[in-house]
Coordinates of C-alpha atoms and ligand atoms in Angstrom, one line a residue:
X1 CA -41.4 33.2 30.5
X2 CA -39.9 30.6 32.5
X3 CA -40.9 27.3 32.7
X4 CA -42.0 27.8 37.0
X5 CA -44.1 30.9 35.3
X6 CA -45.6 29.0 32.5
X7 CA -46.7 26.5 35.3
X8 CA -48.1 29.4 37.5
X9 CA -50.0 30.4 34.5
X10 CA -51.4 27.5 33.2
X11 CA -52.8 26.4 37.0
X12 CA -54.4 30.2 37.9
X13 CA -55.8 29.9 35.1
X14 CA -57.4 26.6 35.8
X15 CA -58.3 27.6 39.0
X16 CA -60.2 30.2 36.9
X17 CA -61.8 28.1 35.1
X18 CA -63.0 26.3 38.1
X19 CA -64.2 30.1 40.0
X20 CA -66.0 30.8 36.8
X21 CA -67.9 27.2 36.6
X22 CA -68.7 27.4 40.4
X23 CA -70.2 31.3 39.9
X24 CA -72.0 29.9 37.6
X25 CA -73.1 26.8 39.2
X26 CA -74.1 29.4 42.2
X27 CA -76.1 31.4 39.9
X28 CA -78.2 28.4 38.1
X29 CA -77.6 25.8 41.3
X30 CA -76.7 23.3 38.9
X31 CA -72.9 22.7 40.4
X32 CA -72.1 19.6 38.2
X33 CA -73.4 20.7 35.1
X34 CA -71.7 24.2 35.1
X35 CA -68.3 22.3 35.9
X36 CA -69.1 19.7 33.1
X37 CA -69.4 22.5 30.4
X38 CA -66.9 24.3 31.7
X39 CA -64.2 21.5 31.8
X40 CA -65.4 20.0 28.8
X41 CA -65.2 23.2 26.7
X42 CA -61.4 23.6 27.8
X43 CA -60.8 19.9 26.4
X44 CA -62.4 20.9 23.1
X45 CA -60.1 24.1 23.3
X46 CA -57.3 22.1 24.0
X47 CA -57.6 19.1 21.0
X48 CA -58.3 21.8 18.5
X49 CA -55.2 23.6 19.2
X50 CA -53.3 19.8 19.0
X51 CA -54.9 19.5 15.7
X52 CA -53.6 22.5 14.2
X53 CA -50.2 21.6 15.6
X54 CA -50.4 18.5 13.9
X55 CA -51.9 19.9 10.8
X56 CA -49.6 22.4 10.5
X57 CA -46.3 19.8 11.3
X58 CA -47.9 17.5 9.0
X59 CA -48.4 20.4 5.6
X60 CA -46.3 23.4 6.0
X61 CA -43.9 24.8 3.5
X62 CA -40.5 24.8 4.3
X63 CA -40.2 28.5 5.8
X64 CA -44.2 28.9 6.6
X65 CA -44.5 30.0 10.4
X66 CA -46.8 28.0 12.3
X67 CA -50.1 29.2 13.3
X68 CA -50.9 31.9 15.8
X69 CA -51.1 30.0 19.0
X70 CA -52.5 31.3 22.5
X71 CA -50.7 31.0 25.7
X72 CA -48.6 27.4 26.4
X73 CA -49.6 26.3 22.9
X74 CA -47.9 29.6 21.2
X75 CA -45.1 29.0 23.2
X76 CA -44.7 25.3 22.0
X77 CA -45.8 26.0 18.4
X78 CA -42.9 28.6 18.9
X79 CA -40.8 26.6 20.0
X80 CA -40.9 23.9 17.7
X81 CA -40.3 26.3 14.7
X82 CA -37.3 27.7 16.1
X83 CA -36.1 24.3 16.8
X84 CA -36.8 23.5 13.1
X85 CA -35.2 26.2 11.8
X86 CA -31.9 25.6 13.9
X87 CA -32.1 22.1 12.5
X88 CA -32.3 23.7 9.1
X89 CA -29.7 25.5 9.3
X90 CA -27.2 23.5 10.5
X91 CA -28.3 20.8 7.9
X92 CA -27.8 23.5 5.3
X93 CA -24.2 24.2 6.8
X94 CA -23.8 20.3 6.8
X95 CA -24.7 20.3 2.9
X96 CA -22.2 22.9 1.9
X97 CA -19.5 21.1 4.0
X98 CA -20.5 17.9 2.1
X99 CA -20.5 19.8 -1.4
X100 CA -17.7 21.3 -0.8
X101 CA -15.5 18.8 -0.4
X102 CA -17.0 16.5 -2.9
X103 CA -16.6 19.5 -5.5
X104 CA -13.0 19.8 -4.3
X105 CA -12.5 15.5 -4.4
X106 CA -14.4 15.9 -8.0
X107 CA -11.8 18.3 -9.3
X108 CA -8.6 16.4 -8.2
X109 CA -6.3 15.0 -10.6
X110 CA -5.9 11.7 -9.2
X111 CA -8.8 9.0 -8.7
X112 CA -10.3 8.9 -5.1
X113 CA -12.4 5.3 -4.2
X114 CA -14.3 4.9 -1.2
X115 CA -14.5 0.5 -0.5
X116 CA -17.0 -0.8 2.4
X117 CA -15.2 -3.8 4.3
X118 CA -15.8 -6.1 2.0
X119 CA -14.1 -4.2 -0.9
X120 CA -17.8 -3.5 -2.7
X121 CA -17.7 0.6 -4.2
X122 CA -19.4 3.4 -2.0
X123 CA -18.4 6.3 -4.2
X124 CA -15.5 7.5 -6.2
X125 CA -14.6 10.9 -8.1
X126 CA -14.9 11.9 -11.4
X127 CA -11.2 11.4 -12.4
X128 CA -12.1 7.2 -11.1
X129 CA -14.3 7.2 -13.9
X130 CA -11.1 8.4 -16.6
X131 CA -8.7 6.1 -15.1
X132 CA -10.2 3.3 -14.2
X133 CA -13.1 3.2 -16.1
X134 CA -15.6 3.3 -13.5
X135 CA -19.4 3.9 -14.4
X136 CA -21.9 5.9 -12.2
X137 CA -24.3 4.7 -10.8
X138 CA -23.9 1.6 -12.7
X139 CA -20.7 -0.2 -10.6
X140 CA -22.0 1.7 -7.1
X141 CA -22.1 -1.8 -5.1
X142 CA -19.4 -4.1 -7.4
X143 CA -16.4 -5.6 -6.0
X144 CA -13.2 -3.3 -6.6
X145 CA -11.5 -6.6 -7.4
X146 CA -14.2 -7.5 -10.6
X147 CA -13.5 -4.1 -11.8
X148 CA -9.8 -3.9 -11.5
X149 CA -9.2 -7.2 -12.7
X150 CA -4.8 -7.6 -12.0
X151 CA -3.9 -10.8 -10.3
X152 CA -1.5 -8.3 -8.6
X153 CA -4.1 -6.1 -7.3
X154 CA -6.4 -8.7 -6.0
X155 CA -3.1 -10.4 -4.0
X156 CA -2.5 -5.9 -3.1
X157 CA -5.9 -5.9 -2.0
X158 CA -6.1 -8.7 0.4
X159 CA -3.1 -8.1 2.2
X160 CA -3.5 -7.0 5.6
X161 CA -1.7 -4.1 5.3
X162 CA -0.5 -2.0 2.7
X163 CA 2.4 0.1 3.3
X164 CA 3.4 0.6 -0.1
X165 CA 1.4 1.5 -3.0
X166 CA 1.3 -0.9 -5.8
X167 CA 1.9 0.2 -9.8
X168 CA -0.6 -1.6 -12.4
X169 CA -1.3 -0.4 -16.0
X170 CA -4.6 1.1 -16.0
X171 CA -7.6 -1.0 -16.8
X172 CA -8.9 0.7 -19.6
X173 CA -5.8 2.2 -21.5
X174 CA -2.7 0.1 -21.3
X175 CA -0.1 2.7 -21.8
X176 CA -1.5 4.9 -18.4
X177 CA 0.5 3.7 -15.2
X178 CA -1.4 3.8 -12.2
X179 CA 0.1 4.0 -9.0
X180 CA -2.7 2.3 -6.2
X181 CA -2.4 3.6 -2.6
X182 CA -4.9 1.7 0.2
X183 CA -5.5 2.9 3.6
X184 CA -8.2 1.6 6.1
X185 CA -10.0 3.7 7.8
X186 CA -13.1 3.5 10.1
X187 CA -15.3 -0.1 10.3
X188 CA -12.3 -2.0 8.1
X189 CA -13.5 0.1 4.9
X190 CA -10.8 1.3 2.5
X191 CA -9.9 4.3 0.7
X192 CA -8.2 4.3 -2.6
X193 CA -6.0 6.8 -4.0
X194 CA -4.9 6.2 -7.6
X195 CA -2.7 8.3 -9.2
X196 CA -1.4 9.0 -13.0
X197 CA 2.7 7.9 -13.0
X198 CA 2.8 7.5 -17.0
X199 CA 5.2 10.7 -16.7
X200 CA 7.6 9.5 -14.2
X201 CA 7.3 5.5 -15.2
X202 CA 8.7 6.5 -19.0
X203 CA 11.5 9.0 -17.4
X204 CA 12.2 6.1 -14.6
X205 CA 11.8 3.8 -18.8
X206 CA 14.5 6.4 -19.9
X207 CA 16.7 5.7 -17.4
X208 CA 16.9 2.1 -17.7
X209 CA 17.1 2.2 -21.5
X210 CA 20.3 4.3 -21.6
X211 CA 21.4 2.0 -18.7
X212 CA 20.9 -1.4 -20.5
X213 CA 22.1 0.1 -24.1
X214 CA 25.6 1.8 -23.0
X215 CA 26.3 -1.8 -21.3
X216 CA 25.2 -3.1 -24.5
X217 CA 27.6 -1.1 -26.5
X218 CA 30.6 -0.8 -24.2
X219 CA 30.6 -4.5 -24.4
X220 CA 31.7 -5.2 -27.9
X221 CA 34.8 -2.8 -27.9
X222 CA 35.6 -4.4 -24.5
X223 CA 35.6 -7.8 -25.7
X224 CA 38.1 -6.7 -28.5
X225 CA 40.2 -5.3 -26.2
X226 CA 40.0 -7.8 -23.4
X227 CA 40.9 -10.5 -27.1
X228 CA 43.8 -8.6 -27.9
X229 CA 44.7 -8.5 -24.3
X230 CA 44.8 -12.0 -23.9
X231 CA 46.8 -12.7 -27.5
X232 CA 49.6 -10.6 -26.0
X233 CA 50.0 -12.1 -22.6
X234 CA 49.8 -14.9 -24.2
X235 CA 53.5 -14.4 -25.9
X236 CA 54.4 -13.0 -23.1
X237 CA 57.8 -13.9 -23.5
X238 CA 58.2 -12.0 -26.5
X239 CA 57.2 -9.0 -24.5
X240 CA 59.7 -6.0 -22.6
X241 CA 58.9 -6.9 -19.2
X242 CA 58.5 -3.6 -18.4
X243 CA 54.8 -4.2 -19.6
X244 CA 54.2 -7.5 -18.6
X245 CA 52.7 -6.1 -15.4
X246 CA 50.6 -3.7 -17.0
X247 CA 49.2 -5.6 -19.4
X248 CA 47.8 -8.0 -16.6
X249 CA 46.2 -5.4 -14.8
X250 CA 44.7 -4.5 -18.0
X251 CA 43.3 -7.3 -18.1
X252 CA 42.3 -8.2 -14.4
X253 CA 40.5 -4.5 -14.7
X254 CA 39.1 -5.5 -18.1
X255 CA 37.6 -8.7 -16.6
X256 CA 36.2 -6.4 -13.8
X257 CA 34.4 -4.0 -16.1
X258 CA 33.0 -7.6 -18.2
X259 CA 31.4 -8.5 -14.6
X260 CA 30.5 -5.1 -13.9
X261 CA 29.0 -5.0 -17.2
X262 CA 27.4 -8.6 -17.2
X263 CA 25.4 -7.3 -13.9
X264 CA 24.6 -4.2 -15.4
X265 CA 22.8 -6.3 -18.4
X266 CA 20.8 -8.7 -15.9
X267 CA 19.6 -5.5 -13.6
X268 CA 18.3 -4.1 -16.9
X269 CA 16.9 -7.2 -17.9
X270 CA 15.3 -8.0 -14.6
X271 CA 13.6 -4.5 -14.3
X272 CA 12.1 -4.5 -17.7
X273 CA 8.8 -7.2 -16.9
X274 CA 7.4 -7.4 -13.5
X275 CA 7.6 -11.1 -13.8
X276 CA 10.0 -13.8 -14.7
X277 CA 9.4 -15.3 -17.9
X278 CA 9.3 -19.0 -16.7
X279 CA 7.2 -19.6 -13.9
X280 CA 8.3 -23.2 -13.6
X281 CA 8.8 -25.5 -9.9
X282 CA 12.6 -25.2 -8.9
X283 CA 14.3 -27.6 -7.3
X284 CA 16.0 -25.9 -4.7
X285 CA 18.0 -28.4 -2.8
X286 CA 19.5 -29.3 -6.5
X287 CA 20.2 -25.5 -7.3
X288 CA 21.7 -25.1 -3.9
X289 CA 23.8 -28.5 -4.0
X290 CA 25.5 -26.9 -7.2
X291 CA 26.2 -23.6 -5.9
X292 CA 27.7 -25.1 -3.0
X293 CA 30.3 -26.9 -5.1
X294 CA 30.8 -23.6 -7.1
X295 CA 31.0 -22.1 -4.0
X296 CA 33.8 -24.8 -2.8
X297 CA 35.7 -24.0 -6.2
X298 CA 35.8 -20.2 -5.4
X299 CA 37.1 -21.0 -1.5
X300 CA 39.5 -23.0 -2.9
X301 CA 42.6 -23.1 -0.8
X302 CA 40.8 -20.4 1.6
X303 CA 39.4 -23.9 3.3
X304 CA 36.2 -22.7 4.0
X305 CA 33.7 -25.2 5.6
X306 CA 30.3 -24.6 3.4
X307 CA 28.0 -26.8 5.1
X308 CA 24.0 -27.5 3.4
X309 CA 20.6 -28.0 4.9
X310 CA 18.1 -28.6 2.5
X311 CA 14.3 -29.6 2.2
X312 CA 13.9 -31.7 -1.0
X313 CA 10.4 -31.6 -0.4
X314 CA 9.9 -28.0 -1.3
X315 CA 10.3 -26.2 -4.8
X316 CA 10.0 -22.8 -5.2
X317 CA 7.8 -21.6 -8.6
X318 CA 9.7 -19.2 -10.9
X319 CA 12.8 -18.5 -12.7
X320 CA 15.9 -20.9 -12.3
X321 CA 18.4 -18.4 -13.9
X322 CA 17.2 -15.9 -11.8
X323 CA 17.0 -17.8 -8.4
X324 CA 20.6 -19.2 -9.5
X325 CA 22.2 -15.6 -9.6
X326 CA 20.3 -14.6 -6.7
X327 CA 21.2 -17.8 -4.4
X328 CA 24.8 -17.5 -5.9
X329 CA 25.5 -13.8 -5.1
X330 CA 24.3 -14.1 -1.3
X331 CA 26.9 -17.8 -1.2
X332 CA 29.7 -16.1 -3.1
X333 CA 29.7 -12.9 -0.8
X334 CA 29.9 -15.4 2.2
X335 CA 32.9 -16.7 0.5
X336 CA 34.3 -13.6 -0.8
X337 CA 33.6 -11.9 2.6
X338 CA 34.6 -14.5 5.1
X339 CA 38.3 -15.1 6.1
X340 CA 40.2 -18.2 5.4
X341 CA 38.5 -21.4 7.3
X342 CA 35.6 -19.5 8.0
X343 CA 32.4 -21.2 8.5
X344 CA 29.4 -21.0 6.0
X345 CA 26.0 -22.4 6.5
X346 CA 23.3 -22.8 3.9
X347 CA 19.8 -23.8 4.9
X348 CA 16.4 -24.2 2.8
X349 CA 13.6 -25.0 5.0
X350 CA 10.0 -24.1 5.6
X351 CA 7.1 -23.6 8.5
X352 CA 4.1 -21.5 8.3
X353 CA 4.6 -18.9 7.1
X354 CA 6.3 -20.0 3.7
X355 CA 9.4 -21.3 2.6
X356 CA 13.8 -19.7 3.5
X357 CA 16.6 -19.6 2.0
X358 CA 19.2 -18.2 4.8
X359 CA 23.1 -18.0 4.0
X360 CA 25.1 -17.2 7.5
X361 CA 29.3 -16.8 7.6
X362 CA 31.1 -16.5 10.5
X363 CA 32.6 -13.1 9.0
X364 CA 33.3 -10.2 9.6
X365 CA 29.7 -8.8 10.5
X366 CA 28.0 -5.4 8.9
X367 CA 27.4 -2.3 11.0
X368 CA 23.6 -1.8 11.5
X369 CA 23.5 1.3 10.3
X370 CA 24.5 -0.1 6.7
X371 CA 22.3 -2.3 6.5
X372 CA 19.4 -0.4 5.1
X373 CA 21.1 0.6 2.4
X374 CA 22.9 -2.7 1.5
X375 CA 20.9 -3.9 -1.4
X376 CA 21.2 -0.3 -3.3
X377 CA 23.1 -0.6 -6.4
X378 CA 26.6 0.5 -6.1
X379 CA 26.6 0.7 -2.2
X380 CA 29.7 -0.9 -0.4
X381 CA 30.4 -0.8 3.3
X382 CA 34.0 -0.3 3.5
X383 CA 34.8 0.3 -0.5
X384 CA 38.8 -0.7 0.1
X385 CA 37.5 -4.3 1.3
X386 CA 34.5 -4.8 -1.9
X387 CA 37.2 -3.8 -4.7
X388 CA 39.6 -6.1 -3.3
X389 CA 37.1 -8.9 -3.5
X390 CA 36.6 -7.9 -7.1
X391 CA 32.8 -6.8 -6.2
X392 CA 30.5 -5.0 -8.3
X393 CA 28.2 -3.7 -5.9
X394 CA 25.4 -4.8 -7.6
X395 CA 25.4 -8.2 -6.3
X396 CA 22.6 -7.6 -3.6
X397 CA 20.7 -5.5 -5.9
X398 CA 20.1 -8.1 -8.4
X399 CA 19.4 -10.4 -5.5
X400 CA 16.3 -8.1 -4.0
X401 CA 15.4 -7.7 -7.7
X402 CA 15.0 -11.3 -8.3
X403 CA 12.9 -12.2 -4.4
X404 CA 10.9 -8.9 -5.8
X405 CA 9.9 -10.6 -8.7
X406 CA 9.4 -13.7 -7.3
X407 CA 7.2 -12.6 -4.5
X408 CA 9.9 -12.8 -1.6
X409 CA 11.9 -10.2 0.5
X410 CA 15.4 -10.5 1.7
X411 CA 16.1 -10.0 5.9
X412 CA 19.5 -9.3 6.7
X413 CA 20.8 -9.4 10.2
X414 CA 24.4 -9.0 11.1
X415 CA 26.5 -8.8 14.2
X416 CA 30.0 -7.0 14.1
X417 CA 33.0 -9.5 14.6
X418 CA 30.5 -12.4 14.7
X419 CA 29.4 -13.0 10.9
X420 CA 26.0 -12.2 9.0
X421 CA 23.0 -13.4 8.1
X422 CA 21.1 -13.2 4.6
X423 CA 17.6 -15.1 4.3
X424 CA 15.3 -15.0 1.9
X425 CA 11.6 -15.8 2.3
X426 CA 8.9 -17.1 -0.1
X427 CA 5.3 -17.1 0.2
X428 CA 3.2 -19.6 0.4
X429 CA 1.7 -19.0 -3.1
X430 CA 5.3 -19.4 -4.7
X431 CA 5.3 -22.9 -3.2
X432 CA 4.8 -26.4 -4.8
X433 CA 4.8 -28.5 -1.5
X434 CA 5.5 -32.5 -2.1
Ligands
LIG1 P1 29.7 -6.5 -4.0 O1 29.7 -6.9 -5.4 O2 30.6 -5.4 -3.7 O3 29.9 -7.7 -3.0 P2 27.0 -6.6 -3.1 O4 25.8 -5.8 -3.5 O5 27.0 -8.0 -3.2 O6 28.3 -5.9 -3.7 O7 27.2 -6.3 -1.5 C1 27.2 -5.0 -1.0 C2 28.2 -4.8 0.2 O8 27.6 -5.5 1.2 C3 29.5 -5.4 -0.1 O9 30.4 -4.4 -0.6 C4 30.0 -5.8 1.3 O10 30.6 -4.7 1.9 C5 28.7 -6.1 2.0 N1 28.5 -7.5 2.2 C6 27.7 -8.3 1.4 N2 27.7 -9.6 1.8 C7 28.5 -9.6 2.9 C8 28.8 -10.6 3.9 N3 28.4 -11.9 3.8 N4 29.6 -10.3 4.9 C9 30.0 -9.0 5.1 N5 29.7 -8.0 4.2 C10 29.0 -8.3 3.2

């Protein structure tokens, strides 16, 4: 029935109510009375039926039907069951979704975190319990950052953003490499994907062991040979002439392969901690006055006009070795680079957002689309021009090695004809301001 017929119904059969009370009342002449019981007897009809829908909504089992009902109260009582069971089963369709994917999240390989905003656990799989050691139901509610306790991770996992994942040892084994991936979603929370990269860290291990041990051994015949070299040109006038000139580009390619060699050995060296050893406060106006007069010696009779900006009120924490070869490579490439009476213009200042180093020449400028690829190792623009200049091509892959490890990035902007620009910036962590 419709909702207009249930109200059809329930009214006639008010109305019979009423007939029936005023027959009576007619019958007995007591009008008020008959109406009374009659009235009265439907309200008693009425709250009983209530109490057996409450009864029954308060105690039932899960699939018992509700009670027989007559007229609008069946309907409701039906009503409400098969509202009920529609509830049901879409919550039971809910729960399968639910177990589902937390069966699938369970059986994955790699650890899967769920952080509120504030970074405190909601729930993690069973493989976050392998690798990082996390206990249910104990740590529900901890900070990520007291469990995971990395100064690298904490700095990871108050950045902002986190575009690339960051690679820790694990927490509770040291020789497992994790590889931590953040993403926000929803209300600011985070999700955390960790995954197992012991396999491809010890290849990535191999790779830079047979690196750093060929240069080790190719560096003993070649200083025998580049010796011997050197004893013969030295008598060069006992010598046919005829070889003169090949012995001196023995040599000049024998000094080549030494450099080539010597960069090889720092890149190895560089890549094997994630830190510099010394983590001491540089003076960088110092370090930059003396690679401007190395870089003076290398211009030479090129006359080019090395000018420096410096702010001796800033040192920068970490390595001075490393900063020197870093800072030197960008300031000999300007030289290198540049043609004769060319301008180059060293600045170290800071603002804001942290301390840079920039290096700008007024040479020859680098085509955009190289310079993504600039800092990878062996990369040359135009390879006629580096081997002239006696470049490795490794020169700006020690130098994103060294801002790597000391917290910094390198920005390179260039304009063809018109010269480039190289800068460096620091956070403000890596900074001892006066
Ligand atoms: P290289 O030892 O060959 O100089 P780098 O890694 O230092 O190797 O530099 C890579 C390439 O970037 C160089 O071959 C050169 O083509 C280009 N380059 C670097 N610095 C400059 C600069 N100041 N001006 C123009 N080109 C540059």
């Amino acid at each position: 029935m419709t909702n207009q017929d249930w109200r059809g119904a329930v009214i006639r059969n008010l109305l019979l109510l009423v007939s029936a009370c005023l027959l009576v009342g007619l019958l007995s002449g007591e009008y008020a009375w008959a109406l009374a019981a009659g009235l009265g007897a439907y309200l008693g009809w009425m709250l009983w039926q209530l109490l057996r829908l409450q009864h029954w909504l308060k105690h039932h089992q899960p699939e018992e039907p509700p009670p027989h009902g007559y007229g609008l109260w069946g309907e409701v009582f039906d009503s409400i069951y098969h509202l009920q069971r529609r509830d049901q089963r879409a919550r039971g369709r809910l729960q399968a979704v639910i177990d589902r994917i937390q069966e699938s999240t369970a059986a994955l390989k790699d650890a899967v975190v769920m952080l509120d905003a504030d970074g405190n656990l909601e729930w993690w799989n069973r493989a976050a319990e392998s690798l990082l050691g996390l206990k249910t139901p104990q740590d529900s509610g901890q900070s990520v950052t007291n469990l995971i306790r990395h100064p690298r991770f904490k700095e990871y996992f108050e950045q902002n953003q986190h575009p690339d994942p960051l690679e820790l040892p694990s927490p509770v084994n040291d020789r497992l490499r994790l590889q931590f991936q953040l993403t926000r979603y929803g209300n600011g929370e985070h999700l955390m994907l960790v995954r197992d990269v012991t396999r491809v860290h010890q290849l990535e291990q191999m790779r830079k062991d047979f690196v750093a041990n060929v240069s080790h051994e190719l560096r003993t015949p070649l200083t025998v040979i580049a010796g011997y070299l050197e004893t013969l040109l030295d008598n060069a006038d006992d010598l046919n002439p005829r070889w003169l000139r090949a012995l001196q580009q023995m040599q000049q390619q024998g000094g080549r392969m030494q450099t080539l060699l010597n960069d090889l050995l720092l890149l190895a060296k560089l890549e094997a901690t994630d830190y510099p050893s010394d983590n001491l406060p540089v003076a960088v106006d110092l370090l930059l006055l003396s690679i401007q007069a190395d870089a003076q010696a290398l211009s030479a009779n090129r006359h080019h006009k090395i000018s420096l900006e410096t702010d001796f009120s800033i040192k920068l924490k970490g390595s001075e070795a490393e900063l020197r070869s870093a800072f030197s490579n960008l300031v000999f490439n300007a030289v290198k680079y540049t043609p004769n009476e060319g301008e180059i213009r060293i600045r170290w200042w800071g603002d804001e957002q942290g301390a840079h180093l920039s290096v700008s020449d007024s040479g020859p400028g680098i085509e955009a689309k190289h310079l993504p690829r600039l800092t990878e190792r062996f990369y040359r623009v135009d390879s006629s021009r580096a081997s002239h200049s006696g470049g490795t091509g490794l020169g700006l892959a020690i130098v994103k090695h060294v801002l790597l490890r000391h917290r910094g990035r390198l920005d390179i902007s260039s304009t063809l004809g018109q010269g480039s620009t190289f800068t460096c910036h620091f956070p403000e962590p890596q900074l001892l301001r006066r």
